[in-house]
């Protein structure tokens, strides 16, 4: 059930306890896009998906972020808030990471065990869980 997205834009769909939340998403799958991530930015509008990824760092970042680690079925393993200049612990089951501004993921209902879906723009069909 491997995911094959390309760099670009899409939507993060969170199936939380408060219902469905749709968040603008930037998708970073190439080595170059994943390496750059949110570096050099002052803010993030929506969220950033890094795939594949099992850990992240915030060295060189200008603002704190929320980080959600996703397994291969796009279920949230853990959500953490990280300050700039930190190294996150690797999550062994994590296959993807979602980054957003600090504090917003709680408002989206994103927490451990929640399923998400990724809808990539400009690609045939939807890439995400079919649950």
XYZ file of C-alpha atoms in Angstrom, residues 29-110:
82
model
C 8.570 14.075 -1.883
C 11.812 14.791 -3.733
C 15.068 14.835 -1.793
C 15.520 18.533 -2.516
C 12.009 19.528 -1.406
C 12.182 17.406 1.761
C 15.602 18.805 2.662
C 14.400 22.391 2.287
C 11.092 21.808 4.075
C 10.109 24.940 5.989
C 13.662 26.338 6.209
C 13.910 30.014 5.391
C 10.194 30.678 5.863
C 8.546 32.896 8.453
C 5.281 30.955 8.477
C 3.435 28.057 6.873
C -0.007 28.391 5.320
C -1.802 25.119 5.976
C 0.599 22.186 6.284
C 3.611 20.513 4.680
C 3.792 16.754 4.016
C 7.265 15.182 3.941
C 7.233 11.752 2.346
C 8.991 9.480 2.966
C 10.116 10.651 6.401
C 10.420 9.125 9.848
C 12.065 11.984 11.725
C 12.744 15.687 11.356
C 14.825 18.520 12.785
C 14.137 22.209 13.256
C 17.696 23.519 12.890
C 17.609 26.795 10.973
C 13.861 27.255 11.413
C 12.410 30.614 12.427
C 9.254 29.504 14.254
C 7.938 26.588 16.355
C 5.953 23.894 14.557
C 3.538 21.054 15.222
C 4.712 17.716 13.840
C 2.462 14.717 13.152
C 4.090 11.357 12.409
C 1.986 9.121 10.130
C 2.250 5.373 9.579
C 1.916 3.696 6.177
C -1.904 3.632 6.501
C -1.941 7.397 7.175
C -2.864 7.062 10.835
C -1.273 9.484 13.273
C 1.338 7.844 15.495
C 2.207 10.957 17.523
C 1.886 14.741 17.486
C 4.594 16.953 18.969
C 5.309 20.683 19.125
C 8.939 21.488 18.393
C 10.866 24.695 18.983
C 13.522 25.864 16.481
C 16.945 24.235 16.847
C 15.750 20.798 17.958
C 16.251 17.244 16.714
C 13.129 15.075 16.764
C 13.309 11.455 17.834
C 12.871 9.003 14.949
C 9.564 7.123 14.957
C 10.179 3.577 13.776
C 6.700 3.060 12.273
C 6.511 6.549 10.739
C 6.514 6.756 6.941
C 5.330 10.353 6.515
C 5.524 13.591 8.520
C 3.122 16.539 8.470
C 4.396 19.923 9.666
C 2.302 23.007 10.496
C 2.463 26.098 12.678
C 2.603 25.427 16.413
C -0.803 24.894 18.001
C -2.936 24.394 14.895
C -3.091 20.588 14.822
C -5.093 20.452 18.045
C -7.700 22.690 16.420
C -7.864 20.331 13.444
C -8.532 17.389 15.768
C -5.218 15.785 14.824
